[in-house]
Short mmCIF file of C-alpha atoms in Angstrom, two decimals:
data_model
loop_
_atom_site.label_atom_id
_atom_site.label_comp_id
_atom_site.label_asym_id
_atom_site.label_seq_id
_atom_site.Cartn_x
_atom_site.Cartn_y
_atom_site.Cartn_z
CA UNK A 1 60.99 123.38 119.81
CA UNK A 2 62.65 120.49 118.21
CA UNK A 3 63.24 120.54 114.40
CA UNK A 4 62.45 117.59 111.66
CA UNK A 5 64.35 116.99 108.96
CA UNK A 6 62.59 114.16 106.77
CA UNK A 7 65.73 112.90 104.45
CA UNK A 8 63.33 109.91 103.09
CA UNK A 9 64.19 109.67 99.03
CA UNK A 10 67.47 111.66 99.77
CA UNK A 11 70.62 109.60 98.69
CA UNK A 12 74.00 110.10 100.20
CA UNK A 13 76.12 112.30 100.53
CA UNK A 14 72.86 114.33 100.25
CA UNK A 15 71.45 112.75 103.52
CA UNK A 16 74.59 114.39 105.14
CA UNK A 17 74.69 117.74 103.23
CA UNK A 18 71.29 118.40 104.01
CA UNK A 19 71.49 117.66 107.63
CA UNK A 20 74.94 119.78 107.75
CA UNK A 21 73.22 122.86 106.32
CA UNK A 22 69.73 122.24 108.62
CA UNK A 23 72.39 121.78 111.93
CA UNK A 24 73.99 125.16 111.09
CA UNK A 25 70.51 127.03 111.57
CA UNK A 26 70.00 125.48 114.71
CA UNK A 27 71.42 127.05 117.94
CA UNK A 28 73.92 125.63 120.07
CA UNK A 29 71.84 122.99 122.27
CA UNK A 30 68.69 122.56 120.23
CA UNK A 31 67.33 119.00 118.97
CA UNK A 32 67.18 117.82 115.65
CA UNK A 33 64.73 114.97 114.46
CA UNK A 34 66.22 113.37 111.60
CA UNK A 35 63.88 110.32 109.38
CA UNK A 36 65.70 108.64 106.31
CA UNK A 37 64.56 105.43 104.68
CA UNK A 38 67.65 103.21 104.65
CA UNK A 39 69.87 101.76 107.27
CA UNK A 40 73.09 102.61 105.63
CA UNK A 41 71.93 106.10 105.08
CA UNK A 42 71.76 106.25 108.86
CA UNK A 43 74.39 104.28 110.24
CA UNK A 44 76.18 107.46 107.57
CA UNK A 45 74.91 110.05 108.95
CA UNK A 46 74.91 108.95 112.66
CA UNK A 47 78.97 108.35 111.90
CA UNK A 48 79.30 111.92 110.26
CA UNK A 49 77.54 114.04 113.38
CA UNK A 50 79.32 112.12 115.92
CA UNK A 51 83.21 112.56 114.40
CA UNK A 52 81.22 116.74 113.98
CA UNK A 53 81.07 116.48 117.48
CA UNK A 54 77.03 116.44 117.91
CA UNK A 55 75.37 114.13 120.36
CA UNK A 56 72.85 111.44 119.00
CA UNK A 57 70.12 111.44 121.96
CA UNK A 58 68.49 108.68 119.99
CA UNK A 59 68.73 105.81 116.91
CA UNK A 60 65.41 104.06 115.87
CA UNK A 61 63.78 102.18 113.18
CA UNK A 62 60.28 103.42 113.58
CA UNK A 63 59.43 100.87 110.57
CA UNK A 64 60.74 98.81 108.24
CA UNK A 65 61.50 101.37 105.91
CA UNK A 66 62.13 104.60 108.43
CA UNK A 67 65.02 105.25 110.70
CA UNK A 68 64.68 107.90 113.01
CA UNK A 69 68.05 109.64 114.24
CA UNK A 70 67.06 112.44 117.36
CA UNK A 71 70.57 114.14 117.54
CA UNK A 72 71.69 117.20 119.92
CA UNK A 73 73.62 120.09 118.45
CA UNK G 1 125.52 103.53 54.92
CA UNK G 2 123.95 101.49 58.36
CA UNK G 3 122.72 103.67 61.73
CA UNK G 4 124.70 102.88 64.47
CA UNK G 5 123.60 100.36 66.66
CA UNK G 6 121.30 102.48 69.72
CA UNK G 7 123.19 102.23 73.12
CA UNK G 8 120.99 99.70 75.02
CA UNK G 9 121.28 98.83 78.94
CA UNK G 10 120.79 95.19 78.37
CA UNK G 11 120.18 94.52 82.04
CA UNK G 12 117.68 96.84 82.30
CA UNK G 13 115.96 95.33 78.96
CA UNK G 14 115.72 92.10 80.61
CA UNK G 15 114.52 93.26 84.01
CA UNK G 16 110.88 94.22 81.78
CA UNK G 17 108.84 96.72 81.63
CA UNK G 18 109.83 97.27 77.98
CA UNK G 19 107.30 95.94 75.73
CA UNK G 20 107.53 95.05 72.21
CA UNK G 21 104.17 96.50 69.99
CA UNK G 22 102.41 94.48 66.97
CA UNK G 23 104.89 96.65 64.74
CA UNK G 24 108.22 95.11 66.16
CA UNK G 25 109.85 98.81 65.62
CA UNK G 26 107.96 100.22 68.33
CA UNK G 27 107.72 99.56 72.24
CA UNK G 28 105.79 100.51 75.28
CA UNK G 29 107.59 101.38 78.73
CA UNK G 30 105.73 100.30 81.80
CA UNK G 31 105.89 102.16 84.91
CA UNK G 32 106.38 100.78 88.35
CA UNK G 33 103.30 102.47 90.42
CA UNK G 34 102.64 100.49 93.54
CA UNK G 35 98.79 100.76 94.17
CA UNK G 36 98.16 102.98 91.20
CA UNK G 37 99.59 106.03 93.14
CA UNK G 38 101.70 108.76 91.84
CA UNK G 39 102.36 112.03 92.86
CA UNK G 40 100.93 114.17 90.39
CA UNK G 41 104.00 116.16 90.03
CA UNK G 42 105.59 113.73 88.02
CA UNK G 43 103.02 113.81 85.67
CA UNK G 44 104.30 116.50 83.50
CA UNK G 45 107.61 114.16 83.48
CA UNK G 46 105.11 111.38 81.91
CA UNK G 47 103.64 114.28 79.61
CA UNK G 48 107.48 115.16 78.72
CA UNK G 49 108.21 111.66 77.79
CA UNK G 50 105.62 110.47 75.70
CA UNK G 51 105.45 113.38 73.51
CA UNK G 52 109.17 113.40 73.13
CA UNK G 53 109.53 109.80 72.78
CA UNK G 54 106.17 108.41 72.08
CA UNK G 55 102.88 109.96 70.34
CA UNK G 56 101.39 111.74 73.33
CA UNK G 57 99.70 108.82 74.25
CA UNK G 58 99.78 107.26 77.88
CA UNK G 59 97.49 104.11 78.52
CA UNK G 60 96.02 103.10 81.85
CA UNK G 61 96.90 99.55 82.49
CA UNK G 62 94.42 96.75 83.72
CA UNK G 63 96.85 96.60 86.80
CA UNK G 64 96.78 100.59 88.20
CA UNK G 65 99.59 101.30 85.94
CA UNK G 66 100.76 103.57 83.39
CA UNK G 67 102.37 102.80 79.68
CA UNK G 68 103.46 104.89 77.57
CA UNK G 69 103.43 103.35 73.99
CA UNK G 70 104.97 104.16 70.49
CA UNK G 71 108.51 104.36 71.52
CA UNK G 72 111.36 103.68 68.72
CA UNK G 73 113.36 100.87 69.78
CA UNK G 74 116.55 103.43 69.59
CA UNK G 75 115.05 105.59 71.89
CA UNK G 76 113.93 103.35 74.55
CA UNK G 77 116.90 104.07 76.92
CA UNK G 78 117.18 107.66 76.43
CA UNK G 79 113.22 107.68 77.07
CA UNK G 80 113.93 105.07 80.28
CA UNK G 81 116.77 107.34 81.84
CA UNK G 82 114.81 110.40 81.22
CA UNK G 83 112.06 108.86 83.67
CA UNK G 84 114.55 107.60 86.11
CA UNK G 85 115.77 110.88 86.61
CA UNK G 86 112.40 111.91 88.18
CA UNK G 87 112.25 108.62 90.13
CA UNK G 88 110.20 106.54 87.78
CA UNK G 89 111.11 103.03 87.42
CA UNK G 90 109.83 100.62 85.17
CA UNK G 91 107.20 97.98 86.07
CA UNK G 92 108.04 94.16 85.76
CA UNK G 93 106.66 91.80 83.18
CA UNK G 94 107.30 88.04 81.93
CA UNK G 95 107.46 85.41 84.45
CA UNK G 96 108.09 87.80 87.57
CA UNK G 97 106.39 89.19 90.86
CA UNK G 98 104.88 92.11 89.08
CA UNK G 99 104.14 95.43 90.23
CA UNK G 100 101.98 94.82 92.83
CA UNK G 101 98.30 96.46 92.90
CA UNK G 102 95.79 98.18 95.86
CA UNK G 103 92.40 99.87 96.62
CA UNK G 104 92.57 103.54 98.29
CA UNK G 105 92.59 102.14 101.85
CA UNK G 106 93.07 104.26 105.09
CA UNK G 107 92.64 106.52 105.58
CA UNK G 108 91.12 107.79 102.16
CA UNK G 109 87.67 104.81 101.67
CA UNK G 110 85.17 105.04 104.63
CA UNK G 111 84.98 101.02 104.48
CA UNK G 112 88.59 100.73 104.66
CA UNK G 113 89.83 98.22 107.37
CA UNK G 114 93.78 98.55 106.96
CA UNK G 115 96.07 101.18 105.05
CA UNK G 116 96.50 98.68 102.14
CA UNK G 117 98.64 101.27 100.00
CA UNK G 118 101.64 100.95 102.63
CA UNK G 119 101.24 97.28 102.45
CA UNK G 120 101.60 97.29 99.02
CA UNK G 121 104.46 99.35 98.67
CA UNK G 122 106.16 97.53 101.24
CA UNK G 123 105.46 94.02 99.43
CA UNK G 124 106.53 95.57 96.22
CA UNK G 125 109.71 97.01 97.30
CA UNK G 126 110.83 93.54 98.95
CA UNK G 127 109.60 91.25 96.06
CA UNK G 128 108.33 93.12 93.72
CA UNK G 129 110.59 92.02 89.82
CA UNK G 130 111.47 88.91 91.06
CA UNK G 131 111.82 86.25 88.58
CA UNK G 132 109.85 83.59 89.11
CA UNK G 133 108.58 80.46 86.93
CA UNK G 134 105.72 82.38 86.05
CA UNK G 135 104.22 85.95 86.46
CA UNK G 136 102.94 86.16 90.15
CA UNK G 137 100.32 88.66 90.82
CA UNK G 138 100.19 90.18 94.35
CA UNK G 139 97.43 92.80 96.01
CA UNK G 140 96.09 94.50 98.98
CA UNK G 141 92.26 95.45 99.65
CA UNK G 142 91.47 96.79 102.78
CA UNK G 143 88.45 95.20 103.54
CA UNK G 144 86.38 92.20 102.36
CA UNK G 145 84.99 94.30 99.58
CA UNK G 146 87.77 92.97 97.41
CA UNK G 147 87.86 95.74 95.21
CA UNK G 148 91.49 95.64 94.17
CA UNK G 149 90.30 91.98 93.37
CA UNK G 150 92.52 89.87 95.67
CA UNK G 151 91.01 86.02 94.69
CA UNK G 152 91.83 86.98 91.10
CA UNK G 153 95.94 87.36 92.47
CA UNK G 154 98.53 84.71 93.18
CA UNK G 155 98.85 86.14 96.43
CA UNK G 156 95.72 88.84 97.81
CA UNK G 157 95.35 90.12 101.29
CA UNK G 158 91.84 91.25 102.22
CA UNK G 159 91.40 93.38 105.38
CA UNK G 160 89.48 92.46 108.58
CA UNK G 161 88.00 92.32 111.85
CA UNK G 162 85.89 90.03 113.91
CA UNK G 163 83.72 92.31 116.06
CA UNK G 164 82.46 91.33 119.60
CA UNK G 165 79.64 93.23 121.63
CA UNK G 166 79.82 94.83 124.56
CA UNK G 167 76.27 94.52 125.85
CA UNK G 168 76.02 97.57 128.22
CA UNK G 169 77.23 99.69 125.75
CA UNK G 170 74.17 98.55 122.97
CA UNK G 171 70.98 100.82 123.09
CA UNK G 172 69.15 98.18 120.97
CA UNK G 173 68.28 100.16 118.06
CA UNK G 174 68.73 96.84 115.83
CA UNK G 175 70.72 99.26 113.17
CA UNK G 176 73.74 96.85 112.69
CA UNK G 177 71.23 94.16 112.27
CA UNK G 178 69.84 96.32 109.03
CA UNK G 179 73.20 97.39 108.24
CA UNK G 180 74.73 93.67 107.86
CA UNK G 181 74.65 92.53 104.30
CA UNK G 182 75.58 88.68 105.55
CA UNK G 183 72.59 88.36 107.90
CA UNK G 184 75.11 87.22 110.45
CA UNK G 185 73.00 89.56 112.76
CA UNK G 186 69.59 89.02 114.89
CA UNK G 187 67.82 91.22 117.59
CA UNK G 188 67.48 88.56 120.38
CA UNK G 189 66.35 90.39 123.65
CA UNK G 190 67.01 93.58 122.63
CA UNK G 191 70.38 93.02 121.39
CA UNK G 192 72.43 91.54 118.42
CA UNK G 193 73.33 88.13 118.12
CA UNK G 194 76.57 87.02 115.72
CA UNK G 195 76.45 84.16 113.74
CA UNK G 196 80.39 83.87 113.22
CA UNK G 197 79.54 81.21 110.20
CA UNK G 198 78.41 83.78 108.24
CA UNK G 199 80.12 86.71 109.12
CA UNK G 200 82.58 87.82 106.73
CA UNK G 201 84.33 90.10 108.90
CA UNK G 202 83.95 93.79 107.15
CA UNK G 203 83.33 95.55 110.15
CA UNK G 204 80.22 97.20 108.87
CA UNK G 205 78.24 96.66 112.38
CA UNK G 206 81.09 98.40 113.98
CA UNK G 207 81.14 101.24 111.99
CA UNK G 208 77.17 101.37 111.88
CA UNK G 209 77.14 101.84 115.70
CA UNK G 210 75.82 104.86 117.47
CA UNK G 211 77.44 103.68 120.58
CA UNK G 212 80.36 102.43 119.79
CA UNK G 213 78.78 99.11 121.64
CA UNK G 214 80.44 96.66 118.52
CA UNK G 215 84.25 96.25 119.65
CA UNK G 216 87.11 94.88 117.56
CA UNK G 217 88.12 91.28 118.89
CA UNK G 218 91.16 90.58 116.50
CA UNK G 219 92.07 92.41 112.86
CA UNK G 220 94.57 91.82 110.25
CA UNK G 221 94.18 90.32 106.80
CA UNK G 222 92.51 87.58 105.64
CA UNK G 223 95.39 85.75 102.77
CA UNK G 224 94.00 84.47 99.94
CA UNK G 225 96.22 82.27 97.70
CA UNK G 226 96.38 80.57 93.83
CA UNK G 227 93.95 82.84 92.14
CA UNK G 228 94.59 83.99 88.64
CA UNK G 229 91.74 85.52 85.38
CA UNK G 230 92.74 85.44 82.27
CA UNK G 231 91.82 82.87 79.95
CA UNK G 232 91.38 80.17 82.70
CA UNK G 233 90.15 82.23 85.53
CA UNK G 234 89.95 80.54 88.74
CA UNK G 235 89.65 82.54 91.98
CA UNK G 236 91.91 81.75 94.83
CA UNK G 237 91.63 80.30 98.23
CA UNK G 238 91.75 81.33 101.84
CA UNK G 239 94.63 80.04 103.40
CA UNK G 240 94.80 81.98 106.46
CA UNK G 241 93.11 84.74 108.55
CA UNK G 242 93.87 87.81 110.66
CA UNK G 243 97.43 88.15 109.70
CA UNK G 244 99.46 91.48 110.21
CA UNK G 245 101.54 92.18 107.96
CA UNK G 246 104.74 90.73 109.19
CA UNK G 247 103.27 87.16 108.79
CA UNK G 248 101.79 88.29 105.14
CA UNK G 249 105.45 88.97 104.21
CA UNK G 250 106.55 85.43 105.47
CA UNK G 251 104.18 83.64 104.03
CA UNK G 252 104.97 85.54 100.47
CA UNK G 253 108.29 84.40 101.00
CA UNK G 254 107.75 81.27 101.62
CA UNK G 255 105.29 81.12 98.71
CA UNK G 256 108.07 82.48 96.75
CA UNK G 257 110.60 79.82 97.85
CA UNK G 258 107.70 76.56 97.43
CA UNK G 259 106.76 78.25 94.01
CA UNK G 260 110.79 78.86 92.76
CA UNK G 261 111.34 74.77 94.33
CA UNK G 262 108.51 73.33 92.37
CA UNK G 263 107.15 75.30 90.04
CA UNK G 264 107.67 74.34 86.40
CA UNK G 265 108.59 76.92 83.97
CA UNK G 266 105.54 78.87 82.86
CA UNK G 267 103.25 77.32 85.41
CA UNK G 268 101.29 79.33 87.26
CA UNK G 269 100.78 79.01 90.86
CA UNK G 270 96.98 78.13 90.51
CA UNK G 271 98.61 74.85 88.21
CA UNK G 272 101.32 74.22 90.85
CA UNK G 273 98.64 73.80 93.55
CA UNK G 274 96.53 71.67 91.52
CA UNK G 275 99.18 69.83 90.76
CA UNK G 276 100.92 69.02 94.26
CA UNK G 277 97.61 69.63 96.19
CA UNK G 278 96.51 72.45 97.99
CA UNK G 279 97.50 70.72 101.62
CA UNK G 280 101.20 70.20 100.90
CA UNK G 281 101.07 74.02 99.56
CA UNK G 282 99.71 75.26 102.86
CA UNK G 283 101.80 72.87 105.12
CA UNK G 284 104.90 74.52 103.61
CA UNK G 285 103.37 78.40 103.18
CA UNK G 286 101.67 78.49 106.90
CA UNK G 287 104.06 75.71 108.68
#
């Protein structure tokens, strides 16, 4: 099953934090659906799991004011 | 009976960083600290000094450095060699290239472009003290965030990079285009189009890129040249782009050389261009 993590209202480094701690209860393998509200937020994030060595599957905006990061642990 | 006259290294008076308070008994030493950096285990030797010396007071300057104030004019050299012992050399002032100033760079500041604290150590150990008609402010930022302030400098370098895209690497996800603060950046089928009129080089679309799809095309530092604040602020102007730092250091010298062969005494450079023209200043600095 793939996990959600809604970061909307989250500042950094928070964004990050929060999605560090989520990605350590996931197994090896497993999904993670990540939505924040702001495009630097993401691009942030996005940067941080890739140099962590996690895969981003996919990078959307699903609106004007959500970003949707699907990312592989 | 008179006190004997203090031993004073004359030289090293005139050189600066020894400045004289409101109360003409007492000075404050300047240190020399490239970028604002020092390694904090010479801070117990700044400690030492300015409760030996001083009142236990150290003052951040408005240029990254540190002064130490409240010294007795007798014990100024005795307070200088006890610094330059650890290594700690005073920082110019009066009409010379002063200590020259930087933002964290690389690879501390996520934004950071270029590792503007070797830069700046490297300008200040070639011309950093020199005397000059006028004091001559030099700094490095690493990226056109400016935050070490270089238009407000004689001389300020500004990190950057003109990114190109590679296409086949771009998913579309348009996240650059959010990311870019210029609006240099459009989604035109599917991908992002660059208006190179209004970008201003930071990068931020390559560093916003999930697939590393933004590539960088040429980097260096964009020179900026003739600023100054103070009570007649005026910012400086761009006088040349993507430099590395082997052509910054030429054109500071030849800045140096055009500012020393027509500068008046106690003009600044900003004065010197208006005066001569800002084309004649560039034909000589970028030949």
């Amino acid at each position: 099953m793939t996990e959600k993590l809604d970061l909307r209202g989250e500042v950094c480094p928070y964004t990050f934090v929060k999605t560090k701690l989520r990605l350590e209860e996931l197994e090896g393998g497993q999904d993670l659906i990540i939505l924040l509200d702001d495009p630097a937020a993401t691009a942030n994030v996005s940067r941080s799991l890739r140099s962590e060595g996690h895969e981003i599957l996919d990078l959307k905006a699903l609106s004007d004011e959500v970003w949707q990061i699907v990312v592989k642990k | 009976m008179t006190a004997p006259t203090p031993s004073v290294d004359h030289a090293a008076l005139k050189s600066g960083g020894i400045i004289m308070q409101k109360d003409d008994d007492f000075f404050a030493i300047r240190l020399r600290l490239p970028g604002g950096c020092i390694a904090s285990d010479l801070l117990p030797k700044i400690d030492e000094v300015a409760r030996k010396y001083g009142r236990g007071e150290v003052r951040l300057t408005a240029r990254q450095g540190i002064e130490i104030p409240w010294i007795k004019f007798g014990e100024i050299e005795a307070a200088r060699k006890n610094l330059a012992e650890a290594g700690l050399a005073l920082g110019p002032c009066g009409p010379r290239f002063r200590t020259v100033t930087a933002c964290p760079g690389l690879p501390v500041c996520r934004r950071a472009l270029a590792d503007s604290q070797s830069f700046a150590h490297r300008i200040d150990r070639k011309f950093g003290g020199l005397q000059l008609p006028h004091k001559f402010k030099a700094t490095v930022s690493a990226c056109p965030n400016a935050c070490s302030r270089p238009l407000e400098n004689e001389i300020g370098f500004c990190g950057n990079a003109e990114p190109l895209l590679y296409a086949d690497a771009c998913m579309g996800c348009g996240l650059c285009v959010d990311i870019c603060r210029e609006k240099a950046l459009v989604l035109q089928d599917g991908k992002p189009l660059l208006d190179r009129n209004q970008c201003v080089h930071c990068a931020d679309c390559m560093q916003s890129c999930p697939t590393d799809a933004w590539k960088t095309e040429k980097k260096g530092y964009a020179v900026y040249a003739g600023g100054k604040n103070g009570r007649h602020p005026a910012p400086g102007e761009k006088i040349a782009d993507f430099v590395d730092e082997e052509q910054g250091m030429m054109i500071i010298a030849r800045c140096l050389d055009f500012y020393r062969q027509h500068g008046n005494k106690r003009e600044r450079l900003y004065d010197l261009i208006c005066r001569v023209g800002m084309d004649e200043f560039k034909a000589a600095v970028l030949q």
